[in-house]
mmCIF file of the C-alpha atoms, coordinates in Angstrom:
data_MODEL
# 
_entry.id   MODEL 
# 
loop_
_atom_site.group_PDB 
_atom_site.id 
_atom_site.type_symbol 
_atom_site.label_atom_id 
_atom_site.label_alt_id 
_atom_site.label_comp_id 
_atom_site.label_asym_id 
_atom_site.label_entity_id 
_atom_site.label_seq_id 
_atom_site.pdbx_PDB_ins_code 
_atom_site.Cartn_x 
_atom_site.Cartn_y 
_atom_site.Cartn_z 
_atom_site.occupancy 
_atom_site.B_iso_or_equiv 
_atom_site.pdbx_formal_charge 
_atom_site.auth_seq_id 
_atom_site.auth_comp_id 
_atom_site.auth_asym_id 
_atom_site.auth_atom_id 
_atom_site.pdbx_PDB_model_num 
ATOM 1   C CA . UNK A 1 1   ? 5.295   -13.094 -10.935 1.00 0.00 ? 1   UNK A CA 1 
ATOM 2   C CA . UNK A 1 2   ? 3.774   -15.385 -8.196  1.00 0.00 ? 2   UNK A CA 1 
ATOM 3   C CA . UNK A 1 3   ? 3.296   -15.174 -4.775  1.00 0.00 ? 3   UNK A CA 1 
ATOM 4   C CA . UNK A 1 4   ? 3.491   -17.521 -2.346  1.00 0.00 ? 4   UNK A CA 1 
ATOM 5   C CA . UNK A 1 5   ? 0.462   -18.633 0.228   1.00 0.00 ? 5   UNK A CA 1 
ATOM 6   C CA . UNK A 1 6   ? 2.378   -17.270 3.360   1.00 0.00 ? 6   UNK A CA 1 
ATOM 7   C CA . UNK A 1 7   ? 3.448   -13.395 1.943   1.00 0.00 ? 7   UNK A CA 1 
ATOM 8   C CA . UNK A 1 8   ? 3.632   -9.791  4.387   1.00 0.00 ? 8   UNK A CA 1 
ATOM 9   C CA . UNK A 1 9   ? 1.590   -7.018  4.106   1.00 0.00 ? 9   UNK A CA 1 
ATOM 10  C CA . UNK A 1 10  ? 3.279   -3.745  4.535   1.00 0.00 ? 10  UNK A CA 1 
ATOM 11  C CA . UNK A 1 11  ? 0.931   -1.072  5.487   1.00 0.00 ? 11  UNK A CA 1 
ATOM 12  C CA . UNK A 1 12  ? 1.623   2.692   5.599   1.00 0.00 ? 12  UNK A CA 1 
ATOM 13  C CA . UNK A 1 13  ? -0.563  5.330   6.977   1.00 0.00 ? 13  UNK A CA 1 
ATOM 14  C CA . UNK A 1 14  ? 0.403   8.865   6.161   1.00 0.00 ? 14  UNK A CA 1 
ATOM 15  C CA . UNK A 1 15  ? -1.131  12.094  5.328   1.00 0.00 ? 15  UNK A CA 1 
ATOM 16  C CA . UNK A 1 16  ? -1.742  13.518  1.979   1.00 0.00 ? 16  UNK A CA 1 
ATOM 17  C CA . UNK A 1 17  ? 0.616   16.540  2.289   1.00 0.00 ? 17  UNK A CA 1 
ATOM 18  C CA . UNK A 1 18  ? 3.236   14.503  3.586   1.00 0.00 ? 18  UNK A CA 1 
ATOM 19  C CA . UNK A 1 19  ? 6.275   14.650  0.805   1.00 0.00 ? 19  UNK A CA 1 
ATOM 20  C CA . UNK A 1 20  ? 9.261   13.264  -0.008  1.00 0.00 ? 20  UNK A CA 1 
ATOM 21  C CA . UNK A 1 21  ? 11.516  15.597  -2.883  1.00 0.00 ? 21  UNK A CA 1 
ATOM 22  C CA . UNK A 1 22  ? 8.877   18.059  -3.819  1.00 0.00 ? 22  UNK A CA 1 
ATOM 23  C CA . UNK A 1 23  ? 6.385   14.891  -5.050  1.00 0.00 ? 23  UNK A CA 1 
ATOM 24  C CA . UNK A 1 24  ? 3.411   13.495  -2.996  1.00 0.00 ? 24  UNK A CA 1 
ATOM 25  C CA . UNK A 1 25  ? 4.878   11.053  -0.302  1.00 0.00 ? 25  UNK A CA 1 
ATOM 26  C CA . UNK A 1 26  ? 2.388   8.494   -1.653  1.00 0.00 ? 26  UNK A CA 1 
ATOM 27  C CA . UNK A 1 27  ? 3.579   8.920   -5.316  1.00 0.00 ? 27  UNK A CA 1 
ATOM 28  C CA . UNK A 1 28  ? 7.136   8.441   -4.324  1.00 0.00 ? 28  UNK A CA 1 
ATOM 29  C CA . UNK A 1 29  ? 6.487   5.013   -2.187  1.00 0.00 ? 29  UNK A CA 1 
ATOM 30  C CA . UNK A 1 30  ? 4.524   3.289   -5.034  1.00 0.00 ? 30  UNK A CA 1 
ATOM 31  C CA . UNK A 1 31  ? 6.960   4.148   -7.509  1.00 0.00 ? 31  UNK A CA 1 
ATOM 32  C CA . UNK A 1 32  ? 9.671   3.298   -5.735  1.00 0.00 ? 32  UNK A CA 1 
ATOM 33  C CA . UNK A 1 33  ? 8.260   0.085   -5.118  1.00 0.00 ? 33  UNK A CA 1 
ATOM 34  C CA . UNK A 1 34  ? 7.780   -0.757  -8.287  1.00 0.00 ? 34  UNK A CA 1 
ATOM 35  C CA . UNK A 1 35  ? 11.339  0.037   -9.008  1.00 0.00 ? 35  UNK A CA 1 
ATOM 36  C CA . UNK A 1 36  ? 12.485  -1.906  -6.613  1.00 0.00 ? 36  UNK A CA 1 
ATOM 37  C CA . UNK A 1 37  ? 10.442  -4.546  -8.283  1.00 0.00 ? 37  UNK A CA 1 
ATOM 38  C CA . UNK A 1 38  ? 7.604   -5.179  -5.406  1.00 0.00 ? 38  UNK A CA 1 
ATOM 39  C CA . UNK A 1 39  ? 4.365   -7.254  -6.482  1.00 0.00 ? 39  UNK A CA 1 
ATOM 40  C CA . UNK A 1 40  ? 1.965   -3.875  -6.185  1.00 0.00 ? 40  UNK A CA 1 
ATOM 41  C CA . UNK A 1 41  ? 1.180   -1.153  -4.415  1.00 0.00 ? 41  UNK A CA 1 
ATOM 42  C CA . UNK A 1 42  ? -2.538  -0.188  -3.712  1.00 0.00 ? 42  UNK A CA 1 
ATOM 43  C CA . UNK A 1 43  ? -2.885  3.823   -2.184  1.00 0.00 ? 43  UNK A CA 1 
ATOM 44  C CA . UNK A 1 44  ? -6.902  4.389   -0.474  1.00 0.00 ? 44  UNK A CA 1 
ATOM 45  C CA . UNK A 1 45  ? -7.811  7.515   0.657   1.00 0.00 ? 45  UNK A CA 1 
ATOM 46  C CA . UNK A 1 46  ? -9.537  8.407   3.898   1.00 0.00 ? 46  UNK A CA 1 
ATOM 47  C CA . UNK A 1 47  ? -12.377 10.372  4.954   1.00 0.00 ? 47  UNK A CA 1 
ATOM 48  C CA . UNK A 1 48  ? -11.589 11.072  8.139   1.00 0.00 ? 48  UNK A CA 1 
ATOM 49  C CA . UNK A 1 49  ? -8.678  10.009  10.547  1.00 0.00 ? 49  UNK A CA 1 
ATOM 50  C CA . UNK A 1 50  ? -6.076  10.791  13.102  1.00 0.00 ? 50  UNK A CA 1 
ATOM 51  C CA . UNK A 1 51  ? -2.370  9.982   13.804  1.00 0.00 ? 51  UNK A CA 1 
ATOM 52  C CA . UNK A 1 52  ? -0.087  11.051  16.496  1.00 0.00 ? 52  UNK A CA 1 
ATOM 53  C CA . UNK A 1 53  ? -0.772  14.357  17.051  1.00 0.00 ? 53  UNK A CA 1 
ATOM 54  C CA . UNK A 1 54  ? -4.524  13.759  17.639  1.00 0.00 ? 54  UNK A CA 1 
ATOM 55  C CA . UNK A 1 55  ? -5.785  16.534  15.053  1.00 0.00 ? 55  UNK A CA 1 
ATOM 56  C CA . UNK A 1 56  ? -8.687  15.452  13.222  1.00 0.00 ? 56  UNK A CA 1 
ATOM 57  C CA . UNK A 1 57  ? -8.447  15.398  9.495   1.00 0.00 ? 57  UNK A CA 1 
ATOM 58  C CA . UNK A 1 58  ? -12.185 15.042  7.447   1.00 0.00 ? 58  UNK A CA 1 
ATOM 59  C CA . UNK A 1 59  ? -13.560 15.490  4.358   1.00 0.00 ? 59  UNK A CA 1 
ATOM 60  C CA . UNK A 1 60  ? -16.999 17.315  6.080   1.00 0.00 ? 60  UNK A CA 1 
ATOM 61  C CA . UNK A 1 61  ? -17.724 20.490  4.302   1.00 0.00 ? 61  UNK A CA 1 
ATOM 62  C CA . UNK A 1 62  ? -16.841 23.083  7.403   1.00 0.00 ? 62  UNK A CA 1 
ATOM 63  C CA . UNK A 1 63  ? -13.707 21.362  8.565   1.00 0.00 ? 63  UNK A CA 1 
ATOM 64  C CA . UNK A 1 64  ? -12.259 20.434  4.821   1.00 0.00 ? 64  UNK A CA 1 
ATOM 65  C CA . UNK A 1 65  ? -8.742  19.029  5.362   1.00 0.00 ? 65  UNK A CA 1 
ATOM 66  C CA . UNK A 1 66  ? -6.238  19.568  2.891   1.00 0.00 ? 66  UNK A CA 1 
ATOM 67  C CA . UNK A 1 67  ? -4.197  16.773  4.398   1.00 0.00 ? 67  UNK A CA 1 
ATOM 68  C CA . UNK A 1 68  ? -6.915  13.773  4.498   1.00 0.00 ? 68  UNK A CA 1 
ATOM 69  C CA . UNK A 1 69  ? -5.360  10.056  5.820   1.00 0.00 ? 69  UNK A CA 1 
ATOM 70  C CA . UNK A 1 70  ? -3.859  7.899   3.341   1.00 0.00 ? 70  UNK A CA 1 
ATOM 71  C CA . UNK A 1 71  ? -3.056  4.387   3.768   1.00 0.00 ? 71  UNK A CA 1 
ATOM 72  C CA . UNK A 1 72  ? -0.787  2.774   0.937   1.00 0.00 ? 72  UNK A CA 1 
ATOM 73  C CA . UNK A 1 73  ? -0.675  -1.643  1.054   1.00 0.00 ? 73  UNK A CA 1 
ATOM 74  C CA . UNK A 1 74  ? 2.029   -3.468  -0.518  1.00 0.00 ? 74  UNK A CA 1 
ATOM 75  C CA . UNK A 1 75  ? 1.586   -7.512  -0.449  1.00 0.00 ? 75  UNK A CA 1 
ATOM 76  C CA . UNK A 1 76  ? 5.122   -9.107  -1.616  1.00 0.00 ? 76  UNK A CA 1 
ATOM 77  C CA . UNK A 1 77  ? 7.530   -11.728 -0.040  1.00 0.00 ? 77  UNK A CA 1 
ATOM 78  C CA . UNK A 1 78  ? 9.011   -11.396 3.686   1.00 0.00 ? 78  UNK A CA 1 
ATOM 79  C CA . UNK A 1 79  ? 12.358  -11.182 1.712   1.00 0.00 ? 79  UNK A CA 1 
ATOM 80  C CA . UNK A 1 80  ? 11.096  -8.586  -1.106  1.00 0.00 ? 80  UNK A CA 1 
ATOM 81  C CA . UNK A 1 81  ? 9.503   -6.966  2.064   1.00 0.00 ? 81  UNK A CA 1 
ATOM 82  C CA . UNK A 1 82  ? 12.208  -6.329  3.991   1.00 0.00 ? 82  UNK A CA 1 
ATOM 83  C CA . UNK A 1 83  ? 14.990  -5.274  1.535   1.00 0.00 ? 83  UNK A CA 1 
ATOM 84  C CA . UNK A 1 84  ? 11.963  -2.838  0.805   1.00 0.00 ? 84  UNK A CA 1 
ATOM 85  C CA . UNK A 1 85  ? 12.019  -1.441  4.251   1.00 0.00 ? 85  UNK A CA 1 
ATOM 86  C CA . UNK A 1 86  ? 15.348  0.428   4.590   1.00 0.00 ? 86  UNK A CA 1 
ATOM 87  C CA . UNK A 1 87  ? 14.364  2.416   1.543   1.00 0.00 ? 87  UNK A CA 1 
ATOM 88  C CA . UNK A 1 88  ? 10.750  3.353   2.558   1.00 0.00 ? 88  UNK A CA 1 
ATOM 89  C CA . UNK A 1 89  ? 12.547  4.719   6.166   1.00 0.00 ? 89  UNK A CA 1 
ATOM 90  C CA . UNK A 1 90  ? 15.036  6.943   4.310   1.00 0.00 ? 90  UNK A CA 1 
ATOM 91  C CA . UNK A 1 91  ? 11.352  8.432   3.091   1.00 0.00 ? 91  UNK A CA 1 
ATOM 92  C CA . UNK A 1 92  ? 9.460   8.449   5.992   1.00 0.00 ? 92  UNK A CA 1 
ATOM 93  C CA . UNK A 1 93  ? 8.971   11.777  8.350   1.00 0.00 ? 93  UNK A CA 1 
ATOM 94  C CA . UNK A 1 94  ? 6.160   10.304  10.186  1.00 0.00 ? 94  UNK A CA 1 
ATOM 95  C CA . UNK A 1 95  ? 3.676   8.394   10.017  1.00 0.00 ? 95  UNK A CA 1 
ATOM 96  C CA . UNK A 1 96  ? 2.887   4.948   11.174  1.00 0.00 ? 96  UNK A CA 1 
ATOM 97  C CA . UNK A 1 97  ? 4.301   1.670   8.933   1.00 0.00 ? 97  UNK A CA 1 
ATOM 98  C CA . UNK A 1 98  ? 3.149   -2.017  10.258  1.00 0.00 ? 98  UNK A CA 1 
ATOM 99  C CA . UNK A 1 99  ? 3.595   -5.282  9.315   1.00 0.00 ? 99  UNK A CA 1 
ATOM 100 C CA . UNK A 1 100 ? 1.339   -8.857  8.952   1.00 0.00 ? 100 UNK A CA 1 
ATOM 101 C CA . UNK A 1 101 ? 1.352   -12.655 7.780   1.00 0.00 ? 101 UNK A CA 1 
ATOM 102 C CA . UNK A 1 102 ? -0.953  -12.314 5.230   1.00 0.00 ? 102 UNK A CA 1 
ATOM 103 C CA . UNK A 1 103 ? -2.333  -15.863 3.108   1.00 0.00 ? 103 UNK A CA 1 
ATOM 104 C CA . UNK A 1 104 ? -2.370  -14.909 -0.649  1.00 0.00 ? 104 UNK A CA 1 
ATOM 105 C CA . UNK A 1 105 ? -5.405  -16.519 -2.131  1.00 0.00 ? 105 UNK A CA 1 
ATOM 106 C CA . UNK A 1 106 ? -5.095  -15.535 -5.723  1.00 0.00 ? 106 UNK A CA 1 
ATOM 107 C CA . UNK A 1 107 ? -2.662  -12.662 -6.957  1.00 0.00 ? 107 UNK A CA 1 
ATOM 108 C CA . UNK A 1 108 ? -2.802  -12.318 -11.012 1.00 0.00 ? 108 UNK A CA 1 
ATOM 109 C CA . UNK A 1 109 ? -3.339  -9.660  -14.073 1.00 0.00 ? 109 UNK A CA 1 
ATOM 110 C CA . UNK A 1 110 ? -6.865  -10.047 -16.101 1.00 0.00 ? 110 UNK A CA 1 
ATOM 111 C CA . UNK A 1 111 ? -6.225  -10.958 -19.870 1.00 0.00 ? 111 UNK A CA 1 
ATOM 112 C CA . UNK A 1 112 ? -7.426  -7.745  -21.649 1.00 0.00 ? 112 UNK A CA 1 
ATOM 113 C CA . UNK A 1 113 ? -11.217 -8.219  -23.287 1.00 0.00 ? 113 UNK A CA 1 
ATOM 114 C CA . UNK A 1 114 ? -11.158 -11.376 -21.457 1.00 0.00 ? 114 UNK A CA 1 
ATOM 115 C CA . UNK A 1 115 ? -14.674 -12.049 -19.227 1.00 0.00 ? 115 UNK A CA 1 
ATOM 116 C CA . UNK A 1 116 ? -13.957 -15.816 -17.420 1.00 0.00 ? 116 UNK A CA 1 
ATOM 117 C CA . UNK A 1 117 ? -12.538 -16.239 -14.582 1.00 0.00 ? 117 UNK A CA 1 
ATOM 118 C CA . UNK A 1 118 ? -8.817  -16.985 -15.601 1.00 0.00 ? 118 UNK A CA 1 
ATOM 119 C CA . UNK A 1 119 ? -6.038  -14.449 -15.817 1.00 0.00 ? 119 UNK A CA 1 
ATOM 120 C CA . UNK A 1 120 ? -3.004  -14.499 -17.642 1.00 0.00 ? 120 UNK A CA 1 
ATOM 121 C CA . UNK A 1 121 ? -0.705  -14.543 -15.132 1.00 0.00 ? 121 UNK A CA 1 
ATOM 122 C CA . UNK A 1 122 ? -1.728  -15.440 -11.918 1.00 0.00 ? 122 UNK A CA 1 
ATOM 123 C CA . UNK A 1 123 ? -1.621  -17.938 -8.820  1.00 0.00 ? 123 UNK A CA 1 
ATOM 124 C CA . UNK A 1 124 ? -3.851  -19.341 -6.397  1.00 0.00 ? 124 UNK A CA 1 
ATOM 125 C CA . UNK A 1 125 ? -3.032  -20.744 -3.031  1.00 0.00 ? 125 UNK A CA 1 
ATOM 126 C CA . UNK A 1 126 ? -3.897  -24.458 -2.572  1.00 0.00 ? 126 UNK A CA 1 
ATOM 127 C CA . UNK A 1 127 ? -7.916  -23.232 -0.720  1.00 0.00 ? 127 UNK A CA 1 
ATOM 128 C CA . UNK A 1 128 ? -10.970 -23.709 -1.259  1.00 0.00 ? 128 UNK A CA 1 
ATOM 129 C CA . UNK A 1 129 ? -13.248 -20.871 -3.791  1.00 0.00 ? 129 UNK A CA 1 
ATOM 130 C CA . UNK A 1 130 ? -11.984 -17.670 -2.918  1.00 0.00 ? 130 UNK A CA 1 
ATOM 131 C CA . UNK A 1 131 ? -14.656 -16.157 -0.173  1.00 0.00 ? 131 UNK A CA 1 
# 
C-alpha cells in the first residue's frame, strides 16, 4: 500500500476507560480501522492530561488514574479518511477527534532480518533525506 505526499491525519484523544461493546474504546478504533482497510493505527498513552470536564488524570503515585489520556493517530488518504469517519462517530461518547494535511515522507514495512535502509514495501515522497 502507498501513500501519497499530501495524506490526513486523524487524531483521537480519549480516555482509557472509555468503551465501546464491553472492549477498550482504543482496541475497538484500531481494529476497526484495519478492517476497514486504513494504512495504520498508532495508540500512545499519556501521563497526565485533561479533556472537557477539566479533571486531571496522572500517572503520580497519590493521584493514580485509572483512566489516563490516550491519543490514537491514523495517517491514510482524505478519501480512506473520511469514509472512516462516520464509523468512528457511531463509537465515539466523547472525546475530542481532529483533523490535518499531513506530507508523508516515507510510509513502508521493514523486510524481516533485514538491517539497510530499504523496506519491502514502502514509498517516499519526492524530498530531500528524511529529517
Amino acid at each position: 500500500m502507498n501513500l501519497p505526499p499530501e495524506s490526513l491525519l486523524l487524531r483521537i484523544f480519549i480516555g482509557e476507560a472509555d468503551r465501546f461493546e464491553h472492549r477498550p474504546l482504543h482496541e475497538s478504533i484500531v481494529l476497526k480501522a484495519r478492517e476497514a482497510g486504513l494504512a495504520g493505527a498508532t495508540v500512545l498513552r499519556s501521563s497526565m492530561g485533561f479533556g472537557a470536564t477539566s479533571k486531571l488524570h496522572t500517572t503520580k503515585i497519590l493521584r493514580l488514574s485509572d483512566d489516563l489520556p490516550l491519543v490514537i493517530e491514523i495517517v491514510d488518504t482524505e478519501e480512506k479518511i473520511n469514509g472512516f469517519l462516520p464509523i468512528l462517530k457511531e463509537m465515539m461518547n466523547g472525546g475530542l477527534v481532529t483533523l490535518e494535511p499531513v506530507r508523508v515522507i516515507h510510509y513502508g514495512a521493514a523486510i524481516q532480518g533485514s538491517t539497510g535502509p530499504r523496506s519491502a514495501s514502502s514509498h517516499t515522497a519526492d524530498s530531500p533525506d528524511i529529517p
